[in-house]
């Protein structure tokens, strides 16, 4: 089959259809997930089992195997197709068009795909690199063509397996593919390193927050140390310790508790922090909380701005616009720009890097947005506060996320959600102003944002450079 390419191919490069690559035993025949009555439904999802991967689970070149849905192994065994394994190149071809990923090494023998995702399995690595194939799928040439063939922009955008078999694949010599693969792997390695750094930072921040503001460990450590000192004096001499001795033993106990939560705080700061925690617990509506602290509802701590029905705010031709942020984009961490809205919507519904976003319907997620300026769609909250720092309302919203998810799950509707009343019912413990001004958790959150913004830049560079390499417009030196 002949295709008119928008650029001239270098010598030794060829164009094949997917179908021709299958006939040449370079690719297996691509397959998507099960259609029709045997397609798993939301009622089939289980807490653990076989990953059931949708287009929204494909992000940063790999598959989110933690937040995706799961089906039982028993149900998976009844399905006919859609069994994907590590090394497969995934391509979304229904509704969400053109999202790509390579299934990373994982603990599962296989993962299951929905009908909106196709896997491409390379069978001859001497002829075709899977990393190259993904880079090709990400190229502007392929994405534009795929969008046209699938009717991108339509709610029924779709290109089934029959149509995909006719897609052209530009194939350079394997030596060039391998060089492109090397570049792709270098980008991916750095992105994976950043992901691991962010995960570690998140675990540290969460441990500190829980220790200080949920379990009150520094306060309880002071109380326990005080009691132990009193008991020791009574046993040895029958006298009471001096106020200075009590203060010092309480302080050292609090320091140990604070350091144990994060193990990243400088010694000098530990001394200052220890003094900020009370040495008594008092009764409250939540039970015992530190003396001098108080309780507020989550929606008193932060403002939860709902997004707009942005289909009502489509830009006119030539008018400035913003990409639309929906749940799928929030989970992916990037706005694909396939839906856009007027740029002059109210500022409360415009999202910038560093803003806290909470999807309250469908897949409930709390995250800091790092994907550039976007327009906030309905079913998402932009979370802000005039009184409390970002790290504080971010962590309290995340703290309540599991109970919100359970509320949404229990609703007998297709799109489970929470109501604003649930924000009022969710309570937060408010510490002293001095602790709120402490920058320990804030600095960790800022490092996370910096790391994620670097990853966004790397991803953008990868998506620009690799397609240029595969087109032959940029060549390798040496």
Coordinates of C-alpha atoms in Angstrom, one line a residue:
X1 CA 0.0 0.0 0.0
X2 CA 1.3 3.5 -0.9
X3 CA 1.1 6.5 1.5
X4 CA 1.9 10.1 0.8
X5 CA 4.2 11.1 3.7
X6 CA 4.6 14.8 4.7
X7 CA 8.4 14.2 4.7
X8 CA 10.9 12.3 2.6
X9 CA 12.3 9.1 4.1
X10 CA 16.0 8.5 4.3
X11 CA 17.5 5.7 2.2
X12 CA 16.8 2.3 3.6
X13 CA 13.6 3.3 5.5
X14 CA 10.3 1.7 4.5
X15 CA 6.6 2.0 5.1
X16 CA 4.5 -1.1 6.0
X17 CA 1.0 -1.5 7.1
X18 CA 0.3 -3.2 10.4
X19 CA -1.2 -6.0 8.4
X20 CA 2.0 -6.5 6.4
X21 CA 4.0 -6.6 9.6
X22 CA 1.7 -9.3 10.9
X23 CA 2.1 -11.3 7.7
X24 CA 5.9 -10.9 8.0
X25 CA 5.8 -12.3 11.5
X26 CA 7.2 -9.1 12.9
X27 CA 4.1 -8.3 14.9
X28 CA 1.4 -10.5 16.3
X29 CA -2.1 -9.6 15.2
X30 CA -3.1 -6.7 17.5
X31 CA -6.0 -7.3 19.8
X32 CA -8.1 -5.2 22.1
X33 CA -10.3 -6.1 25.1
X34 CA -13.5 -8.1 25.1
X35 CA -16.6 -6.4 23.6
X36 CA -20.3 -7.2 24.3
X37 CA -21.9 -9.2 27.1
X38 CA -18.7 -10.7 28.5
X39 CA -17.0 -7.4 28.9
X40 CA -16.3 -6.9 32.6
X41 CA -18.6 -4.3 34.3
X42 CA -18.1 -2.0 37.3
X43 CA -20.0 -4.5 39.4
X44 CA -17.3 -7.1 38.6
X45 CA -14.4 -5.0 40.0
X46 CA -12.6 -6.4 43.1
X47 CA -10.0 -5.0 45.4
X48 CA -7.2 -7.1 44.1
X49 CA -6.7 -9.6 41.3
X50 CA -5.9 -9.1 37.6
X51 CA -5.4 -5.4 36.5
X52 CA -8.1 -4.3 34.2
X53 CA -6.5 -1.5 32.2
X54 CA -8.3 1.5 30.6
X55 CA -6.9 4.3 28.6
X56 CA -7.0 6.5 31.7
X57 CA -4.5 4.1 33.3
X58 CA -1.8 4.9 30.7
X59 CA 0.5 7.7 31.7
X60 CA 4.1 8.7 31.3
X61 CA 4.8 5.8 29.0
X62 CA 3.7 3.0 31.3
X63 CA 0.6 1.6 33.0
X64 CA -0.7 2.6 36.4
X65 CA -1.1 -0.9 38.0
X66 CA -1.8 0.5 41.4
X67 CA -4.8 2.8 40.8
X68 CA -6.4 0.8 38.0
X69 CA -9.4 -1.5 38.4
X70 CA -9.1 -5.2 39.0
X71 CA -11.1 -8.2 38.1
X72 CA -10.9 -11.7 39.6
X73 CA -8.6 -14.3 38.1
X74 CA -11.7 -16.6 37.7
X75 CA -13.4 -14.0 35.5
X76 CA -10.3 -13.3 33.5
X77 CA -10.1 -17.0 32.6
X78 CA -13.5 -16.7 31.0
X79 CA -12.5 -13.9 28.6
X80 CA -11.4 -14.5 25.0
X81 CA -8.9 -11.8 24.3
X82 CA -7.2 -8.7 25.7
X83 CA -4.5 -10.6 27.6
X84 CA -1.5 -8.2 27.5
X85 CA 1.9 -8.8 29.0
X86 CA 5.1 -6.9 29.7
X87 CA 6.8 -5.4 26.6
X88 CA 3.5 -4.9 24.8
X89 CA 2.9 -1.5 23.2
X90 CA -0.6 -0.2 24.1
X91 CA -2.6 2.2 22.0
X92 CA -6.0 3.7 22.9
X93 CA -8.4 3.7 20.0
X94 CA -11.9 4.5 21.3
X95 CA -13.2 7.7 22.7
X96 CA -9.7 8.6 24.1
X97 CA -7.6 8.4 21.0
X98 CA -3.9 8.0 20.7
X99 CA -2.7 7.4 24.3
X100 CA 0.3 5.1 24.4
X101 CA 2.3 3.1 26.9
X102 CA 4.6 0.1 27.1
X103 CA 3.5 -2.5 29.7
X104 CA 6.4 -2.5 32.2
X105 CA 7.8 -5.5 34.0
X106 CA 5.3 -6.4 36.7
X107 CA 4.2 -9.2 39.1
X108 CA 1.3 -10.4 36.9
X109 CA 1.4 -13.1 34.3
X110 CA -0.8 -10.9 32.2
X111 CA -3.1 -7.8 32.5
X112 CA -6.5 -7.4 30.9
X113 CA -7.4 -4.6 28.5
X114 CA -10.7 -2.8 28.0
X115 CA -12.2 -2.6 24.4
X116 CA -10.7 0.9 24.1
X117 CA -7.1 -0.3 24.2
X118 CA -5.2 -2.4 21.7
X119 CA -1.9 -4.2 22.4
X120 CA 0.9 -4.5 19.8
X121 CA 3.3 -7.3 20.5
X122 CA 6.6 -7.4 18.7
X123 CA 7.6 -11.0 17.7
X124 CA 10.8 -10.2 15.8
X125 CA 13.0 -7.8 17.8
X126 CA 15.6 -8.0 15.0
X127 CA 13.2 -6.1 12.8
X128 CA 11.2 -3.9 15.2
X129 CA 11.9 -2.4 18.6
X130 CA 8.9 -1.9 20.8
X131 CA 10.4 1.3 22.2
X132 CA 10.7 2.6 18.6
X133 CA 7.1 1.5 17.9
X134 CA 5.8 3.6 20.8
X135 CA 7.9 6.6 19.8
X136 CA 6.4 6.2 16.3
X137 CA 2.9 6.0 17.8
X138 CA 3.6 9.3 19.7
X139 CA 4.8 11.1 16.5
X140 CA 2.7 14.0 15.2
X141 CA 2.4 12.2 11.9
X142 CA 0.9 9.1 13.4
X143 CA -1.3 10.9 16.0
X144 CA -2.8 13.2 13.3
X145 CA -3.5 10.3 11.0
X146 CA -5.0 8.2 13.8
X147 CA -7.2 11.1 14.9
X148 CA -8.5 11.5 11.3
X149 CA -9.1 7.9 10.8
X150 CA -10.9 7.5 14.1
X151 CA -12.9 10.7 13.9
X152 CA -11.2 12.3 16.9
X153 CA -13.2 14.9 18.7
X154 CA -16.4 12.9 18.3
X155 CA -17.9 11.2 21.3
X156 CA -17.9 8.1 19.1
X157 CA -14.3 8.4 18.0
X158 CA -13.2 4.8 17.2
X159 CA -10.8 2.8 15.1
X160 CA -11.2 -0.9 15.5
X161 CA -8.8 -3.7 14.8
X162 CA -9.8 -3.9 11.1
X163 CA -9.0 -0.3 10.6
X164 CA -5.8 -0.4 12.7
X165 CA -4.5 -3.2 10.4
X166 CA -4.4 -0.6 7.6
X167 CA -2.3 1.9 9.6
X168 CA 1.1 2.7 8.1
X169 CA 4.3 2.0 10.1
X170 CA 7.5 3.8 9.1
X171 CA 10.3 1.3 9.7
X172 CA 14.0 2.6 9.6
X173 CA 16.8 0.1 9.8
X174 CA 17.0 -1.7 13.1
X175 CA 20.3 0.1 13.9
X176 CA 18.5 3.4 13.8
X177 CA 15.6 2.0 15.8
X178 CA 18.0 0.8 18.4
X179 CA 19.5 4.3 18.7
X180 CA 16.0 5.7 19.1
X181 CA 15.3 3.1 21.7
X182 CA 18.4 4.0 23.6
X183 CA 17.2 7.6 23.7
X184 CA 13.8 6.6 24.8
X185 CA 15.1 4.4 27.5
X186 CA 17.4 7.2 28.8
X187 CA 14.3 9.5 29.1
X188 CA 12.3 6.7 30.7
X189 CA 15.0 5.9 33.2
X190 CA 15.1 9.5 34.4
X191 CA 11.4 9.7 34.5
X192 CA 11.3 6.5 36.6
X193 CA 13.9 7.9 39.0
X194 CA 11.8 11.0 39.4
X195 CA 8.7 8.9 40.1
X196 CA 10.5 6.9 42.7
X197 CA 11.9 10.1 44.4
X198 CA 8.3 11.5 44.4
X199 CA 7.0 8.3 45.9
X200 CA 9.6 8.4 48.7
X201 CA 8.9 12.1 49.4
X202 CA 5.1 11.4 49.5
X203 CA 5.7 8.6 52.0
X204 CA 7.8 10.8 54.2
X205 CA 5.4 13.7 54.1
X206 CA 2.5 11.3 54.9
X207 CA 4.3 9.7 57.8
X208 CA 5.1 13.1 59.3
X209 CA 1.6 14.4 58.9
X210 CA 0.0 11.3 60.4
X211 CA 2.5 11.3 63.3
X212 CA 2.0 14.9 64.2
X213 CA -1.6 15.7 63.4
X214 CA -3.5 12.4 63.4
X215 CA -1.8 10.2 66.0
X216 CA -0.2 13.1 68.0
X217 CA 2.9 11.0 68.6
X218 CA 5.1 13.9 69.8
X219 CA 2.5 14.9 72.4
X220 CA 1.9 11.4 73.6
X221 CA 5.7 10.9 73.8
X222 CA 5.9 13.9 76.1
X223 CA 3.1 12.5 78.3
X224 CA 4.6 9.1 78.5
X225 CA 8.1 10.5 79.3
X226 CA 6.6 12.7 82.0
X227 CA 4.8 9.8 83.6
X228 CA 7.9 7.5 83.5
X229 CA 10.0 10.2 85.1
X230 CA 7.5 10.7 87.9
X231 CA 7.4 6.9 88.5
X232 CA 11.2 6.7 88.5
X233 CA 11.5 9.4 91.2
X234 CA 8.8 7.9 93.3
X235 CA 10.5 4.5 93.2
X236 CA 14.0 5.8 94.0
X237 CA 13.5 8.7 96.4
X238 CA 9.9 9.5 96.8
X239 CA 10.5 13.1 95.6
X240 CA 9.2 14.9 92.6
X241 CA 11.4 15.9 89.7
X242 CA 12.0 19.6 89.1
X243 CA 10.1 21.5 86.4
X244 CA 13.4 21.8 84.5
X245 CA 13.9 18.0 84.5
X246 CA 10.4 17.4 83.4
X247 CA 10.7 19.9 80.6
X248 CA 14.0 18.4 79.4
X249 CA 12.8 14.8 79.4
X250 CA 9.6 15.8 77.6
X251 CA 11.6 17.6 75.0
X252 CA 13.9 14.7 74.3
X253 CA 11.0 12.3 74.0
X254 CA 9.3 14.7 71.5
X255 CA 12.5 15.0 69.5
X256 CA 12.7 11.2 69.3
X257 CA 9.1 11.0 68.1
X258 CA 9.5 13.8 65.6
X259 CA 12.8 12.4 64.1
X260 CA 11.3 9.0 63.9
X261 CA 8.5 10.1 61.6
X262 CA 10.7 11.6 58.9
X263 CA 14.3 11.2 59.7
X264 CA 15.1 14.2 57.5
X265 CA 14.8 17.1 59.9
X266 CA 18.0 18.9 60.9
X267 CA 18.9 18.5 64.6
X268 CA 18.7 22.2 65.3
X269 CA 15.1 22.3 63.9
X270 CA 14.2 19.3 66.0
X271 CA 14.9 21.3 69.1
X272 CA 12.6 24.1 68.0
X273 CA 9.8 21.8 66.9
X274 CA 9.7 19.8 70.1
X275 CA 8.8 23.0 72.0
X276 CA 5.8 23.6 69.7
X277 CA 3.9 20.4 70.8
X278 CA 1.8 20.5 73.9
X279 CA 2.3 18.1 76.8
X280 CA -1.4 17.4 77.5
X281 CA -4.4 15.9 75.7
X282 CA -7.9 17.3 76.1
X283 CA -11.4 16.0 75.2
X284 CA -13.0 17.2 71.9
X285 CA -15.7 16.0 69.5
X286 CA -13.1 13.7 67.9
X287 CA -11.9 12.3 71.3
X288 CA -8.6 13.5 72.8
X289 CA -6.6 16.1 71.0
X290 CA -3.5 18.1 72.0
X291 CA -4.2 21.0 74.4
X292 CA -4.7 24.3 72.7
X293 CA -5.6 22.7 69.4
X294 CA -9.2 22.6 68.0
X295 CA -11.4 20.9 65.4
X296 CA -12.8 22.3 62.2
X297 CA -14.7 20.8 59.2
X298 CA -12.7 20.2 56.1
X299 CA -14.8 22.8 54.2
X300 CA -13.9 25.4 56.9
X301 CA -10.2 24.7 56.3
X302 CA -10.3 25.0 52.5
X303 CA -12.6 26.2 49.7
X304 CA -13.7 23.6 47.3
X305 CA -14.4 25.2 43.9
X306 CA -16.3 23.0 41.5
X307 CA -15.5 23.1 37.9
X308 CA -17.7 24.2 35.0
X309 CA -19.7 22.2 32.4
X310 CA -17.1 23.3 29.8
X311 CA -19.0 21.9 26.8
X312 CA -20.9 25.2 27.2
X313 CA -17.7 27.2 26.9
X314 CA -16.3 26.1 23.6
X315 CA -14.1 28.8 22.0
X316 CA -15.0 30.4 18.7
X317 CA -12.6 30.2 15.8
X318 CA -9.5 32.2 16.5
X319 CA -10.4 32.7 20.2
X320 CA -7.9 32.0 23.0
X321 CA -8.5 28.7 24.7
X322 CA -7.3 26.4 27.4
X323 CA -7.1 22.6 27.5
X324 CA -9.8 21.0 29.6
X325 CA -8.9 19.2 32.8
X326 CA -11.1 16.2 33.5
X327 CA -10.6 13.1 35.7
X328 CA -8.7 11.3 33.0
X329 CA -6.2 14.1 32.6
X330 CA -5.8 14.5 36.3
X331 CA -4.9 10.8 36.6
X332 CA -2.6 11.0 33.6
X333 CA -0.9 14.2 34.9
X334 CA -1.1 15.8 31.5
X335 CA -3.8 17.7 29.5
X336 CA -3.9 16.2 26.0
X337 CA -5.7 19.3 24.6
X338 CA -8.3 17.1 22.8
X339 CA -11.0 19.2 24.5
X340 CA -10.6 22.9 24.9
X341 CA -12.6 25.8 26.5
X342 CA -12.6 29.5 26.4
X343 CA -9.6 31.1 28.1
X344 CA -11.8 33.8 29.7
X345 CA -13.8 31.6 32.0
X346 CA -13.9 32.8 35.6
X347 CA -10.4 32.7 37.2
X348 CA -11.6 30.4 40.1
X349 CA -12.0 27.6 37.4
X350 CA -8.5 28.1 35.9
X351 CA -5.9 25.7 37.2
X352 CA -2.2 26.4 37.2
X353 CA 0.8 24.3 38.2
X354 CA 0.9 23.7 41.9
X355 CA -2.9 23.9 42.4
X356 CA -4.5 21.1 44.5
X357 CA -7.2 19.3 42.6
X358 CA -9.8 16.8 44.0
X359 CA -12.0 14.7 41.7
X360 CA -15.1 14.1 43.7
X361 CA -17.0 11.9 41.2
X362 CA -16.1 8.6 39.5
X363 CA -12.5 8.0 40.3
X364 CA -11.8 10.0 43.5
X365 CA -8.3 11.4 43.4
X366 CA -6.5 14.2 45.2
X367 CA -3.3 15.5 43.6
X368 CA -1.2 18.6 42.8
X369 CA -1.6 19.6 39.2
X370 CA 1.7 20.0 37.3
X371 CA 0.4 19.8 33.7
X372 CA 0.2 23.5 32.8
X373 CA -2.6 26.0 32.8
X374 CA -6.0 24.3 32.1
X375 CA -9.7 24.9 32.5
X376 CA -11.4 23.0 35.4
X377 CA -14.3 20.7 34.3
X378 CA -17.2 19.8 36.5
X379 CA -16.8 16.8 38.9
X380 CA -13.4 18.3 40.0
X381 CA -12.7 20.7 42.9
X382 CA -9.9 23.2 42.9
X383 CA -8.9 23.4 46.5
X384 CA -7.6 26.7 48.0
X385 CA -7.5 28.4 51.3
X386 CA -7.0 32.0 52.5
X387 CA -6.2 30.9 56.0
X388 CA -4.2 27.7 55.9
X389 CA -1.1 26.6 53.9
X390 CA -1.4 24.4 50.9
X391 CA 0.4 21.4 52.5
X392 CA -2.2 21.4 55.4
X393 CA -5.4 21.3 53.3
X394 CA -3.8 19.0 50.8
X395 CA -2.9 16.4 53.5
X396 CA -6.2 16.7 55.3
X397 CA -8.1 16.2 52.0
X398 CA -5.9 13.1 51.3
X399 CA -6.5 11.9 54.8
X400 CA -10.2 11.7 54.2
X401 CA -9.9 10.4 50.7
X402 CA -10.3 6.7 51.6
X403 CA -13.6 7.4 53.5
X404 CA -14.8 9.5 50.5
X405 CA -14.0 6.7 48.1
X406 CA -16.0 4.3 50.3
X407 CA -18.9 6.7 50.3
X408 CA -18.8 6.9 46.5
X409 CA -18.4 3.2 46.1
X410 CA -21.5 2.5 48.3
X411 CA -23.7 4.7 46.1
X412 CA -25.8 2.6 43.7
X413 CA -25.1 4.7 40.7
X414 CA -22.8 4.5 37.7
X415 CA -20.7 7.4 38.8
X416 CA -20.3 7.2 42.6
X417 CA -19.6 10.6 44.2
X418 CA -19.6 12.5 47.4
X419 CA -21.7 15.5 48.4
X420 CA -20.6 18.8 49.9
X421 CA -22.2 17.7 53.1
X422 CA -19.5 15.0 53.3
X423 CA -16.8 17.8 53.3
X424 CA -18.6 19.3 56.3
X425 CA -18.8 16.0 58.1
X426 CA -15.0 15.4 57.6
X427 CA -13.1 16.9 60.5
X428 CA -9.6 18.2 60.8
X429 CA -7.5 18.9 63.9
X430 CA -6.0 22.4 63.8
X431 CA -2.6 22.9 65.6
X432 CA -1.1 26.2 66.8
X433 CA -0.1 28.9 64.3
X434 CA 3.5 28.2 65.0
X435 CA 3.2 24.6 63.8
X436 CA 1.2 25.7 60.8
X437 CA 4.0 28.0 59.8
X438 CA 6.6 25.2 60.1
X439 CA 8.0 24.5 56.7
X440 CA 8.9 20.8 57.1
X441 CA 6.0 19.3 55.1
X442 CA 5.8 22.3 52.9
X443 CA 9.4 21.9 51.7
X444 CA 8.7 18.2 50.9
X445 CA 5.6 19.1 48.9
X446 CA 7.6 21.8 47.0
X447 CA 10.3 19.3 46.2
X448 CA 7.6 17.0 44.8
X449 CA 6.2 19.7 42.6
X450 CA 9.7 20.6 41.3
X451 CA 10.4 17.0 40.5
X452 CA 7.1 16.5 38.7
X453 CA 7.6 19.7 36.7
X454 CA 11.0 18.4 35.7
X455 CA 9.3 15.2 34.6
X456 CA 6.8 17.1 32.5
X457 CA 9.6 19.0 30.8
X458 CA 11.4 15.7 30.1
X459 CA 8.3 14.1 28.8
X460 CA 7.7 17.0 26.4
X461 CA 11.3 16.9 25.2
X462 CA 11.0 13.2 24.6
X463 CA 7.7 13.6 22.7
X464 CA 9.4 16.3 20.5
X465 CA 12.8 14.7 20.0
X466 CA 11.9 11.0 19.4
X467 CA 9.5 11.7 16.6
X468 CA 12.1 14.0 15.0
X469 CA 14.6 11.2 15.2
X470 CA 12.2 8.6 13.7
X471 CA 11.3 11.0 10.8
X472 CA 15.0 11.2 9.9
X473 CA 14.9 15.0 10.2
X474 CA 17.3 14.8 13.2
X475 CA 20.2 12.3 12.8
X476 CA 22.6 10.8 15.2
X477 CA 26.2 11.8 15.3
X478 CA 28.9 9.2 15.5

